[in-house]
Amino acid sequence: MNPDERVPLPPALRGLQFEPVRPLPPPGRRALLLLPPAVLVLFAASAFFGPRPDAAALGWLLGWGASTAETVLGLALLALALREAIPGRALPRGWIGAALGLSAALVAAVSVAAFAASPIALEARYFGYVTFFCISGTLSGALPLLLLGSVLCARAFPLRPGLAGLLVGLGAGLVSDSGWRLFCHYSNPGHLALSHFGPVLLAGLCGALVGRGVAAWRRGPRGAGRNVRPSPAKVGEKGENLP
Amino acid sequence: MGSPAQPNDELLRRLMVEYQGGSEAAFERLYAALAPTLLRYLTYSTREPARASDLTQETFLQMHRARRTYDPGRPVLPWALAIARNIFLMDQRKRRRRIQWDLLETDPPAPAPAPHEEGLLRDVEGALAQVPEAHREAWVLHHVSGLSFQEIADLLGASAGSVRIRSSRAAARLREILQAAGIGGARP
């Protein structure tokens, strides 16, 4: 076919609306939209509930330094999700593995170092209350970034919506945990695994479900597709398009 | 076997920018330029020309919805083929589910008779069907659709190195099959 010629479109493609659209900015630039809410989340828990009482024992490196690094990693996961949401820009498996591995390694290293610097174990009598408080606090902190990240992904066209959503959720969870740990002073590994990193994984799962749910809703019942089907074409007796 | 001529990427980018600006004429020109390439890819993937034609139209519908995601600084073909591949995979999943339900209720249908085809193309298509899917896909995207290994890697979420390996394994397997079938000097 000569691309300089206009070819009559098949019936399925007639009647589409051709309103102008603005191309999405590159994924890295879109991720910057998440920076202000991420900073708010980083400061929120310690500003509202007060900083952890053992902050001096941790020092700046294991305190704000480690939390800042965790926030940066969370934002990196969110940026990767936004890139994954562009057709033809699928993330290589190696990148996904490296990002997740680095996140897990940082979190584990910080946890071990924090426990070594300031070993404060959660007493059994407070287990239920504190566990519930930390899980709900971390999840609540993750919610705004999870929603915003999901909207940004959905405005693109993720071909692997579950993966994009998983990265959004994990990124949001990491940012939330980075702020929560500046308030919660219990550093025993059991508490951290259950009440801090458990919600991060749960946020990831929620993100994946949201991503898949939005994609399924878009496809509509039985794959009919919402908001993309052309309006009924007016076709004359000889098959010509009518205005 | 060289790949068929691919539409000029500069022209495609220009058309995409006009299309994003709301030009129906640009969309029609894009259709003229891209439809043969997408149809070819989907025909190789589905091996059913009628189904490939339906999926090509579905691809353009989804491209219309996704048009804001196209970055004018990047080539058009990988973007379009990524959408086409996704349409093909979703259709495959739907068919598998339908077949499972159908098998529960009725006897399996008799296989459709192969359409009458002649020549080397038929032999290559038949041989391709025997190549593992991951290797076949890399080979088709490189040799038929004309994408570079890096573009295929971006499309599939793999590394360029592994795409190159998959494609050359497909080529080696094709050579084996065609030589075993007595098609001398076959170099896919």
CSV table of C-alpha atoms in Angstrom, one decimal:
chain,number,residue,atom,x,y,z
A,1,MET,CA,0.0,0.0,0.0
A,2,ASN,CA,1.2,3.5,-0.7
A,3,PRO,CA,1.3,5.3,2.6
A,4,ASP,CA,0.7,8.7,0.9
A,5,GLU,CA,-2.6,7.5,-0.3
A,6,ARG,CA,-5.7,7.6,1.9
A,7,VAL,CA,-7.2,4.1,2.1
A,8,PRO,CA,-10.9,3.7,3.0
A,9,LEU,CA,-11.1,2.3,6.5
A,10,PRO,CA,-12.9,-1.0,7.1
A,11,PRO,CA,-16.3,-0.6,8.8
A,12,ALA,CA,-15.0,-1.6,12.2
A,13,LEU,CA,-12.8,1.5,12.2
A,14,ARG,CA,-15.2,4.1,10.8
A,15,GLY,CA,-16.9,6.5,13.1
A,16,LEU,CA,-14.0,6.9,15.5
A,17,GLN,CA,-13.7,10.3,17.2
A,18,PHE,CA,-10.5,12.1,16.4
A,19,GLU,CA,-10.1,14.7,19.1
A,20,PRO,CA,-6.5,15.9,19.6
A,21,VAL,CA,-4.6,14.3,22.4
A,22,ARG,CA,-1.4,15.5,24.1
A,23,PRO,CA,1.3,12.8,24.1
A,24,LEU,CA,2.2,11.6,27.6
A,25,PRO,CA,5.5,13.0,29.0
A,26,PRO,CA,8.3,10.4,29.4
A,27,PRO,CA,7.8,8.0,32.4
A,28,GLY,CA,10.6,9.6,34.4
A,29,ARG,CA,9.0,13.0,34.2
A,30,ARG,CA,5.6,11.6,35.1
A,31,ALA,CA,7.2,10.0,38.1
A,32,LEU,CA,8.2,13.5,39.4
A,33,LEU,CA,4.4,14.1,40.0
A,34,LEU,CA,4.7,11.5,42.7
A,35,LEU,CA,7.6,13.3,44.5
A,36,PRO,CA,5.5,15.8,46.5
A,37,PRO,CA,3.1,13.2,48.0
A,38,ALA,CA,6.1,10.9,48.6
A,39,VAL,CA,7.8,13.6,50.7
A,40,LEU,CA,4.6,14.2,52.6
A,41,VAL,CA,4.2,10.5,53.4
A,42,LEU,CA,7.9,10.4,54.5
A,43,PHE,CA,7.3,13.1,57.1
A,44,ALA,CA,3.7,12.3,58.0
A,45,ALA,CA,4.0,9.6,60.7
A,46,SER,CA,6.8,11.2,62.7
A,47,ALA,CA,5.2,14.7,62.4
A,48,PHE,CA,1.8,13.4,63.6
A,49,PHE,CA,2.8,10.8,66.2
A,50,GLY,CA,6.2,12.2,67.1
A,51,PRO,CA,9.7,10.8,66.1
A,52,ARG,CA,10.9,7.5,67.5
A,53,PRO,CA,12.4,7.9,71.0
A,54,ASP,CA,15.6,6.0,70.0
A,55,ALA,CA,16.4,8.4,67.1
A,56,ALA,CA,19.6,9.5,68.7
A,57,ALA,CA,20.8,6.0,69.2
A,58,LEU,CA,20.2,5.2,65.4
A,59,GLY,CA,21.9,8.4,64.2
A,60,TRP,CA,21.3,10.2,61.0
A,61,LEU,CA,22.5,7.4,58.7
A,62,LEU,CA,20.2,4.7,60.0
A,63,GLY,CA,17.4,7.2,60.7
A,64,TRP,CA,16.7,9.8,58.0
A,65,GLY,CA,19.4,8.5,55.7
A,66,ALA,CA,18.0,5.0,55.4
A,67,SER,CA,14.5,6.3,55.1
A,68,THR,CA,15.5,8.7,52.3
A,69,ALA,CA,17.2,5.8,50.5
A,70,GLU,CA,14.0,3.7,50.9
A,71,THR,CA,11.9,6.6,49.6
A,72,VAL,CA,14.1,6.9,46.5
A,73,LEU,CA,13.8,3.2,45.8
A,74,GLY,CA,10.1,3.4,46.2
A,75,LEU,CA,9.9,6.2,43.7
A,76,ALA,CA,12.2,4.2,41.4
A,77,LEU,CA,9.7,1.3,41.5
A,78,LEU,CA,6.9,3.8,40.7
A,79,ALA,CA,8.9,5.2,37.7
A,80,LEU,CA,9.5,1.6,36.5
A,81,ALA,CA,5.7,1.0,36.7
A,82,LEU,CA,5.0,4.1,34.6
A,83,ARG,CA,7.5,2.9,31.9
A,84,GLU,CA,6.0,-0.6,31.9
A,85,ALA,CA,2.7,1.0,31.2
A,86,ILE,CA,3.9,2.2,27.8
A,87,PRO,CA,3.4,-0.2,24.9
A,88,GLY,CA,6.8,-1.2,23.5
A,89,ARG,CA,8.7,-0.2,26.7
A,90,ALA,CA,8.2,-3.4,28.6
A,91,LEU,CA,10.7,-3.8,31.5
A,92,PRO,CA,13.3,-6.5,31.0
A,93,ARG,CA,13.1,-9.3,33.5
A,94,GLY,CA,16.6,-8.4,34.7
A,95,TRP,CA,15.6,-4.9,35.6
A,96,ILE,CA,12.5,-6.1,37.6
A,97,GLY,CA,14.6,-8.7,39.4
A,98,ALA,CA,17.3,-6.1,40.2
A,99,ALA,CA,14.8,-3.5,41.4
A,100,LEU,CA,13.0,-5.9,43.7
A,101,GLY,CA,16.2,-7.6,44.9
A,102,LEU,CA,17.8,-4.2,45.7
A,103,SER,CA,14.7,-3.1,47.6
A,104,ALA,CA,14.6,-6.3,49.6
A,105,ALA,CA,18.4,-6.1,50.3
A,106,LEU,CA,18.2,-2.5,51.4
A,107,VAL,CA,15.3,-3.1,53.7
A,108,ALA,CA,16.9,-6.2,55.2
A,109,ALA,CA,20.2,-4.4,55.7
A,110,VAL,CA,18.6,-1.4,57.3
A,111,SER,CA,16.5,-3.6,59.6
A,112,VAL,CA,19.5,-5.7,60.8
A,113,ALA,CA,21.6,-2.5,61.3
A,114,ALA,CA,18.8,-0.7,63.2
A,115,PHE,CA,18.3,-3.7,65.5
A,116,ALA,CA,22.0,-3.9,66.2
A,117,ALA,CA,22.2,-0.1,66.9
A,118,SER,CA,19.0,0.0,69.0
A,119,PRO,CA,17.5,-3.4,69.9
A,120,ILE,CA,14.0,-2.7,71.1
A,121,ALA,CA,11.8,-5.8,71.0
A,122,LEU,CA,8.0,-5.6,71.0
A,123,GLU,CA,6.6,-7.0,74.3
A,124,ALA,CA,4.1,-9.8,74.0
A,125,ARG,CA,1.3,-7.9,75.9
A,126,TYR,CA,1.4,-5.1,73.2
A,127,PHE,CA,1.6,-7.5,70.3
A,128,GLY,CA,-2.0,-7.3,69.0
A,129,TYR,CA,-2.4,-3.6,69.3
A,130,VAL,CA,1.0,-2.5,67.9
A,131,THR,CA,0.8,-5.0,65.1
A,132,PHE,CA,-2.6,-3.8,64.1
A,133,PHE,CA,-1.5,-0.1,64.4
A,134,CYS,CA,1.6,-0.6,62.3
A,135,ILE,CA,-0.1,-2.6,59.6
A,136,SER,CA,-2.9,-0.1,59.2
A,137,GLY,CA,-0.6,2.8,59.5
A,138,THR,CA,1.7,1.5,56.8
A,139,LEU,CA,-1.2,0.6,54.5
A,140,SER,CA,-2.9,4.0,55.0
A,141,GLY,CA,0.4,5.8,54.2
A,142,ALA,CA,0.7,3.7,51.0
A,143,LEU,CA,-2.9,4.4,49.8
A,144,PRO,CA,-2.4,7.9,48.3
A,145,LEU,CA,0.6,6.9,46.3
A,146,LEU,CA,-1.0,3.7,45.3
A,147,LEU,CA,-4.1,5.5,44.0
A,148,LEU,CA,-2.1,8.2,42.2
A,149,GLY,CA,0.3,5.7,40.7
A,150,SER,CA,-2.6,3.6,39.5
A,151,VAL,CA,-4.3,6.5,37.9
A,152,LEU,CA,-1.0,7.5,36.1
A,153,CYS,CA,-0.6,3.9,34.9
A,154,ALA,CA,-4.2,3.7,33.7
A,155,ARG,CA,-3.9,6.9,31.7
A,156,ALA,CA,-1.1,5.1,29.8
A,157,PHE,CA,-1.8,1.7,28.3
A,158,PRO,CA,-0.3,-1.1,30.4
A,159,LEU,CA,0.0,-4.3,28.4
A,160,ARG,CA,0.9,-6.2,31.6
A,161,PRO,CA,-1.4,-4.4,34.1
A,162,GLY,CA,-0.8,-6.8,36.9
A,163,LEU,CA,3.0,-6.3,36.8
A,164,ALA,CA,2.6,-2.5,36.5
A,165,GLY,CA,0.2,-2.5,39.4
A,166,LEU,CA,2.5,-4.7,41.5
A,167,LEU,CA,5.3,-2.2,41.0
A,168,VAL,CA,3.1,0.7,41.9
A,169,GLY,CA,1.9,-1.0,45.1
A,170,LEU,CA,5.4,-2.1,46.2
A,171,GLY,CA,6.8,1.4,45.5
A,172,ALA,CA,4.0,3.0,47.4
A,173,GLY,CA,4.4,0.6,50.3
A,174,LEU,CA,8.2,1.2,50.5
A,175,VAL,CA,7.7,5.0,50.6
A,176,SER,CA,5.1,4.5,53.4
A,177,ASP,CA,7.3,2.2,55.4
A,178,SER,CA,10.2,4.7,55.1
A,179,GLY,CA,8.1,7.2,56.9
A,180,TRP,CA,6.5,4.8,59.4
A,181,ARG,CA,9.9,3.5,60.6
A,182,LEU,CA,10.8,7.1,61.6
A,183,PHE,CA,8.0,6.8,64.2
A,184,CYS,CA,7.9,3.1,65.2
A,185,HIS,CA,10.9,2.2,67.4
A,186,TYR,CA,10.3,-1.5,67.7
A,187,SER,CA,13.2,-3.0,65.7
A,188,ASN,CA,13.0,-6.8,66.3
A,189,PRO,CA,13.0,-8.7,63.0
A,190,GLY,CA,9.7,-10.5,63.7
A,191,HIS,CA,7.8,-7.2,64.2
A,192,LEU,CA,9.5,-5.6,61.1
A,193,ALA,CA,8.7,-8.6,58.9
A,194,LEU,CA,5.1,-8.9,59.9
A,195,SER,CA,4.0,-5.3,60.6
A,196,HIS,CA,6.2,-3.3,58.3
A,197,PHE,CA,7.1,-5.4,55.3
A,198,GLY,CA,4.0,-7.5,55.3
A,199,PRO,CA,2.0,-4.4,54.5
A,200,VAL,CA,4.5,-3.5,51.7
A,201,LEU,CA,3.8,-6.8,50.1
A,202,LEU,CA,0.1,-6.4,50.7
A,203,ALA,CA,0.2,-3.0,49.0
A,204,GLY,CA,2.0,-4.7,46.1
A,205,LEU,CA,-0.8,-7.3,45.9
A,206,CYS,CA,-3.5,-4.5,46.0
A,207,GLY,CA,-1.7,-2.6,43.3
A,208,ALA,CA,-1.7,-5.7,41.1
A,209,LEU,CA,-5.4,-6.3,41.7
A,210,VAL,CA,-6.2,-2.7,41.0
A,211,GLY,CA,-4.2,-2.8,37.8
A,212,ARG,CA,-5.9,-6.0,36.5
A,213,GLY,CA,-9.3,-4.7,37.6
A,214,VAL,CA,-9.0,-1.5,35.7
A,215,ALA,CA,-7.8,-3.3,32.6
A,216,ALA,CA,-10.7,-5.8,32.8
A,217,TRP,CA,-13.2,-2.9,33.3
A,218,ARG,CA,-11.7,-1.2,30.2
A,219,ARG,CA,-12.1,-4.3,28.2
A,220,GLY,CA,-15.8,-4.3,29.1
A,221,PRO,CA,-18.1,-7.3,29.1
A,222,ARG,CA,-16.7,-10.1,26.9
A,223,GLY,CA,-14.0,-7.9,25.5
A,224,ALA,CA,-16.3,-5.4,23.9
A,225,GLY,CA,-14.1,-2.5,24.9
A,226,ARG,CA,-15.3,0.7,26.6
A,227,ASN,CA,-15.1,4.2,25.0
A,228,VAL,CA,-13.2,3.0,22.0
A,229,ARG,CA,-15.9,1.4,19.8
A,230,PRO,CA,-16.8,3.6,16.9
A,231,SER,CA,-20.2,5.2,16.8
A,232,PRO,CA,-22.5,3.4,14.3
A,233,ALA,CA,-21.2,4.3,10.8
A,234,LYS,CA,-23.7,5.8,8.4
A,235,VAL,CA,-23.2,3.9,5.3
A,236,GLY,CA,-25.1,4.4,2.0
A,237,GLU,CA,-26.7,1.8,-0.2
A,238,LYS,CA,-23.5,1.5,-2.2
A,239,GLY,CA,-21.3,1.2,0.9
A,240,GLU,CA,-20.1,4.7,0.8
A,241,ASN,CA,-19.7,6.7,4.0
A,242,LEU,CA,-22.4,9.2,4.7
A,243,PRO,CA,-21.8,12.4,6.8
B,1,MET,CA,15.0,-14.9,3.4
B,2,GLY,CA,14.9,-11.1,3.6
B,3,SER,CA,12.1,-9.2,5.3
B,4,PRO,CA,9.5,-7.5,3.2
B,5,ALA,CA,9.9,-3.7,2.8
B,6,GLN,CA,9.0,-1.9,6.0
B,7,PRO,CA,7.2,1.5,6.0
B,8,ASN,CA,9.5,4.4,6.4
B,9,ASP,CA,9.8,5.3,10.1
B,10,GLU,CA,10.2,9.0,9.5
B,11,LEU,CA,6.9,9.1,7.6
B,12,LEU,CA,5.2,7.0,10.3
B,13,ARG,CA,6.4,9.4,13.0
B,14,ARG,CA,5.1,12.4,11.1
B,15,LEU,CA,1.8,10.7,10.6
B,16,MET,CA,1.5,9.7,14.3
B,17,VAL,CA,2.1,13.3,15.4
B,18,GLU,CA,-0.6,14.5,13.0
B,19,TYR,CA,-2.9,11.7,14.2
B,20,GLN,CA,-2.3,12.7,17.8
B,21,GLY,CA,-3.2,16.2,16.7
B,22,GLY,CA,-6.6,15.0,15.6
B,23,SER,CA,-6.1,14.3,11.9
B,24,GLU,CA,-8.4,11.6,10.5
B,25,ALA,CA,-6.5,11.8,7.2
B,26,ALA,CA,-3.3,10.9,9.0
B,27,PHE,CA,-5.0,7.9,10.6
B,28,GLU,CA,-6.1,6.7,7.2
B,29,ARG,CA,-2.5,7.0,5.9
B,30,LEU,CA,-1.2,5.3,9.0
B,31,TYR,CA,-3.6,2.5,8.4
B,32,ALA,CA,-2.4,2.2,4.8
B,33,ALA,CA,1.2,2.1,6.0
B,34,LEU,CA,0.9,-0.2,9.0
B,35,ALA,CA,-1.9,-2.6,8.3
B,36,PRO,CA,0.1,-4.9,6.0
B,37,THR,CA,2.9,-5.2,8.5
B,38,LEU,CA,0.6,-5.9,11.4
B,39,LEU,CA,-1.5,-8.3,9.3
B,40,ARG,CA,1.6,-10.2,8.3
B,41,TYR,CA,2.8,-10.5,11.9
B,42,LEU,CA,-0.7,-11.6,13.1
B,43,THR,CA,-1.0,-14.1,10.2
B,44,TYR,CA,2.3,-15.7,11.2
B,45,SER,CA,1.2,-15.8,14.8
B,46,THR,CA,-2.3,-17.1,14.3
B,47,ARG,CA,-1.9,-19.0,11.0
B,48,GLU,CA,-5.5,-18.1,10.3
B,49,PRO,CA,-5.8,-15.3,7.8
B,50,ALA,CA,-9.5,-14.4,8.7
B,51,ARG,CA,-8.7,-14.3,12.4
B,52,ALA,CA,-5.5,-12.2,11.7
B,53,SER,CA,-7.6,-9.7,9.8
B,54,ASP,CA,-10.0,-9.3,12.7
B,55,LEU,CA,-7.2,-8.9,15.1
B,56,THR,CA,-5.6,-6.3,12.9
B,57,GLN,CA,-8.7,-4.2,13.1
B,58,GLU,CA,-8.9,-4.7,16.8
B,59,THR,CA,-5.2,-3.6,17.0
B,60,PHE,CA,-6.1,-0.3,15.3
B,61,LEU,CA,-9.0,0.2,17.7
B,62,GLN,CA,-6.7,-0.2,20.7
B,63,MET,CA,-4.0,1.9,19.0
B,64,HIS,CA,-6.7,4.7,18.8
B,65,ARG,CA,-7.3,4.4,22.6
B,66,ALA,CA,-3.6,4.3,23.3
B,67,ARG,CA,-2.5,7.0,20.9
B,68,ARG,CA,-1.5,9.4,23.6
B,69,THR,CA,1.2,6.9,24.9
B,70,TYR,CA,3.2,7.1,21.6
B,71,ASP,CA,6.4,9.1,22.1
B,72,PRO,CA,7.3,11.1,19.0
B,73,GLY,CA,10.9,10.6,19.7
B,74,ARG,CA,10.7,6.8,19.3
B,75,PRO,CA,10.0,4.5,16.3
B,76,VAL,CA,6.3,3.7,15.6
B,77,LEU,CA,6.5,0.1,14.6
B,78,PRO,CA,7.6,-1.4,18.0
B,79,TRP,CA,4.8,0.5,19.7
B,80,ALA,CA,2.2,-0.8,17.2
B,81,LEU,CA,3.5,-4.3,17.2
B,82,ALA,CA,3.5,-4.4,21.1
B,83,ILE,CA,-0.3,-3.6,20.9
B,84,ALA,CA,-0.8,-6.2,18.2
B,85,ARG,CA,1.0,-8.9,20.2
B,86,ASN,CA,-1.1,-8.1,23.2
B,87,ILE,CA,-4.3,-8.4,21.2
B,88,PHE,CA,-3.1,-11.8,19.9
B,89,LEU,CA,-2.2,-13.1,23.4
B,90,MET,CA,-5.6,-12.0,24.8
B,91,ASP,CA,-7.4,-13.6,21.9
B,92,GLN,CA,-5.4,-16.8,22.5
B,93,ARG,CA,-6.3,-16.9,26.2
B,94,LYS,CA,-10.0,-16.3,25.4
B,95,ARG,CA,-10.0,-19.1,22.8
B,96,ARG,CA,-8.3,-21.6,25.2
B,97,ARG,CA,-10.9,-20.8,27.9
B,98,ARG,CA,-13.7,-21.3,25.3
B,99,ILE,CA,-12.2,-24.6,24.1
B,100,GLN,CA,-12.1,-25.8,27.7
B,101,TRP,CA,-15.7,-25.0,28.2
B,102,ASP,CA,-16.7,-26.5,24.8
B,103,LEU,CA,-14.8,-29.7,25.5
B,104,LEU,CA,-16.7,-30.2,28.7
B,105,GLU,CA,-20.0,-30.1,26.8
B,106,THR,CA,-19.4,-31.5,23.4
B,107,ASP,CA,-17.0,-33.7,21.4
B,108,PRO,CA,-14.0,-31.9,20.1
B,109,PRO,CA,-14.6,-30.5,16.6
B,110,ALA,CA,-12.8,-32.1,13.6
B,111,PRO,CA,-9.7,-30.2,12.6
B,112,ALA,CA,-10.3,-27.8,9.7
B,113,PRO,CA,-8.7,-28.9,6.5
B,114,ALA,CA,-5.5,-27.0,5.7
B,115,PRO,CA,-6.0,-24.3,3.1
B,116,HIS,CA,-4.4,-25.0,-0.3
B,117,GLU,CA,-1.0,-23.3,-0.3
B,118,GLU,CA,2.0,-23.8,-2.5
B,119,GLY,CA,5.7,-23.1,-2.5
B,120,LEU,CA,8.5,-22.3,-0.1
B,121,LEU,CA,6.2,-19.9,1.9
B,122,ARG,CA,4.0,-22.8,2.8
B,123,ASP,CA,7.0,-24.9,3.8
B,124,VAL,CA,8.4,-22.2,5.9
B,125,GLU,CA,5.1,-21.5,7.6
B,126,GLY,CA,4.7,-25.2,8.3
B,127,ALA,CA,8.2,-25.5,9.7
B,128,LEU,CA,7.6,-22.4,11.8
B,129,ALA,CA,4.7,-24.1,13.5
B,130,GLN,CA,7.2,-26.7,14.8
B,131,VAL,CA,9.5,-24.1,16.4
B,132,PRO,CA,9.0,-23.3,20.1
B,133,GLU,CA,6.7,-20.3,20.5
B,134,ALA,CA,9.2,-18.0,22.2
B,135,HIS,CA,11.9,-18.6,19.5
B,136,ARG,CA,9.3,-18.3,16.7
B,137,GLU,CA,8.1,-15.0,18.0
B,138,ALA,CA,11.6,-13.5,18.1
B,139,TRP,CA,12.3,-14.8,14.6
B,140,VAL,CA,9.0,-13.4,13.1
B,141,LEU,CA,9.5,-10.0,14.7
B,142,HIS,CA,13.0,-9.7,13.4
B,143,HIS,CA,12.8,-11.3,10.0
B,144,VAL,CA,9.2,-10.6,9.0
B,145,SER,CA,8.3,-7.4,10.9
B,146,GLY,CA,11.8,-6.0,10.6
B,147,LEU,CA,12.4,-4.9,14.2
B,148,SER,CA,15.9,-4.7,15.6
B,149,PHE,CA,16.8,-7.1,18.5
B,150,GLN,CA,16.7,-4.1,21.0
B,151,GLU,CA,13.2,-3.1,19.8
B,152,ILE,CA,12.0,-6.7,20.2
B,153,ALA,CA,13.6,-6.8,23.6
B,154,ASP,CA,11.7,-3.6,24.6
B,155,LEU,CA,8.5,-5.1,23.2
B,156,LEU,CA,8.8,-8.5,25.0
B,157,GLY,CA,10.5,-7.3,28.2
B,158,ALA,CA,13.6,-9.3,27.6
B,159,SER,CA,17.3,-8.5,26.9
B,160,ALA,CA,18.6,-7.9,23.4
B,161,GLY,CA,21.0,-10.8,23.9
B,162,SER,CA,18.4,-13.3,24.8
B,163,VAL,CA,16.2,-12.2,21.8
B,164,ARG,CA,19.2,-12.7,19.5
B,165,ILE,CA,19.7,-16.2,20.9
B,166,ARG,CA,16.0,-17.1,20.5
B,167,SER,CA,16.0,-15.8,16.9
B,168,SER,CA,19.1,-17.7,15.9
B,169,ARG,CA,17.8,-20.9,17.6
B,170,ALA,CA,14.6,-20.5,15.6
B,171,ALA,CA,16.6,-20.1,12.4
B,172,ALA,CA,18.7,-23.2,13.2
B,173,ARG,CA,15.6,-25.2,13.9
B,174,LEU,CA,13.9,-24.0,10.7
B,175,ARG,CA,17.0,-25.0,8.7
B,176,GLU,CA,16.9,-28.5,10.3
B,177,ILE,CA,13.3,-29.0,9.5
B,178,LEU,CA,13.5,-27.7,6.0
B,179,GLN,CA,16.6,-29.7,5.2
B,180,ALA,CA,15.0,-32.8,6.7
B,181,ALA,CA,12.0,-32.2,4.4
B,182,GLY,CA,14.4,-32.1,1.5
B,183,ILE,CA,14.3,-28.4,0.7
B,184,GLY,CA,17.9,-28.0,-0.2
B,185,GLY,CA,20.0,-24.9,0.6
B,186,ALA,CA,17.3,-23.5,2.8
B,187,ARG,CA,18.6,-20.5,4.8
B,188,PRO,CA,15.8,-18.8,6.7
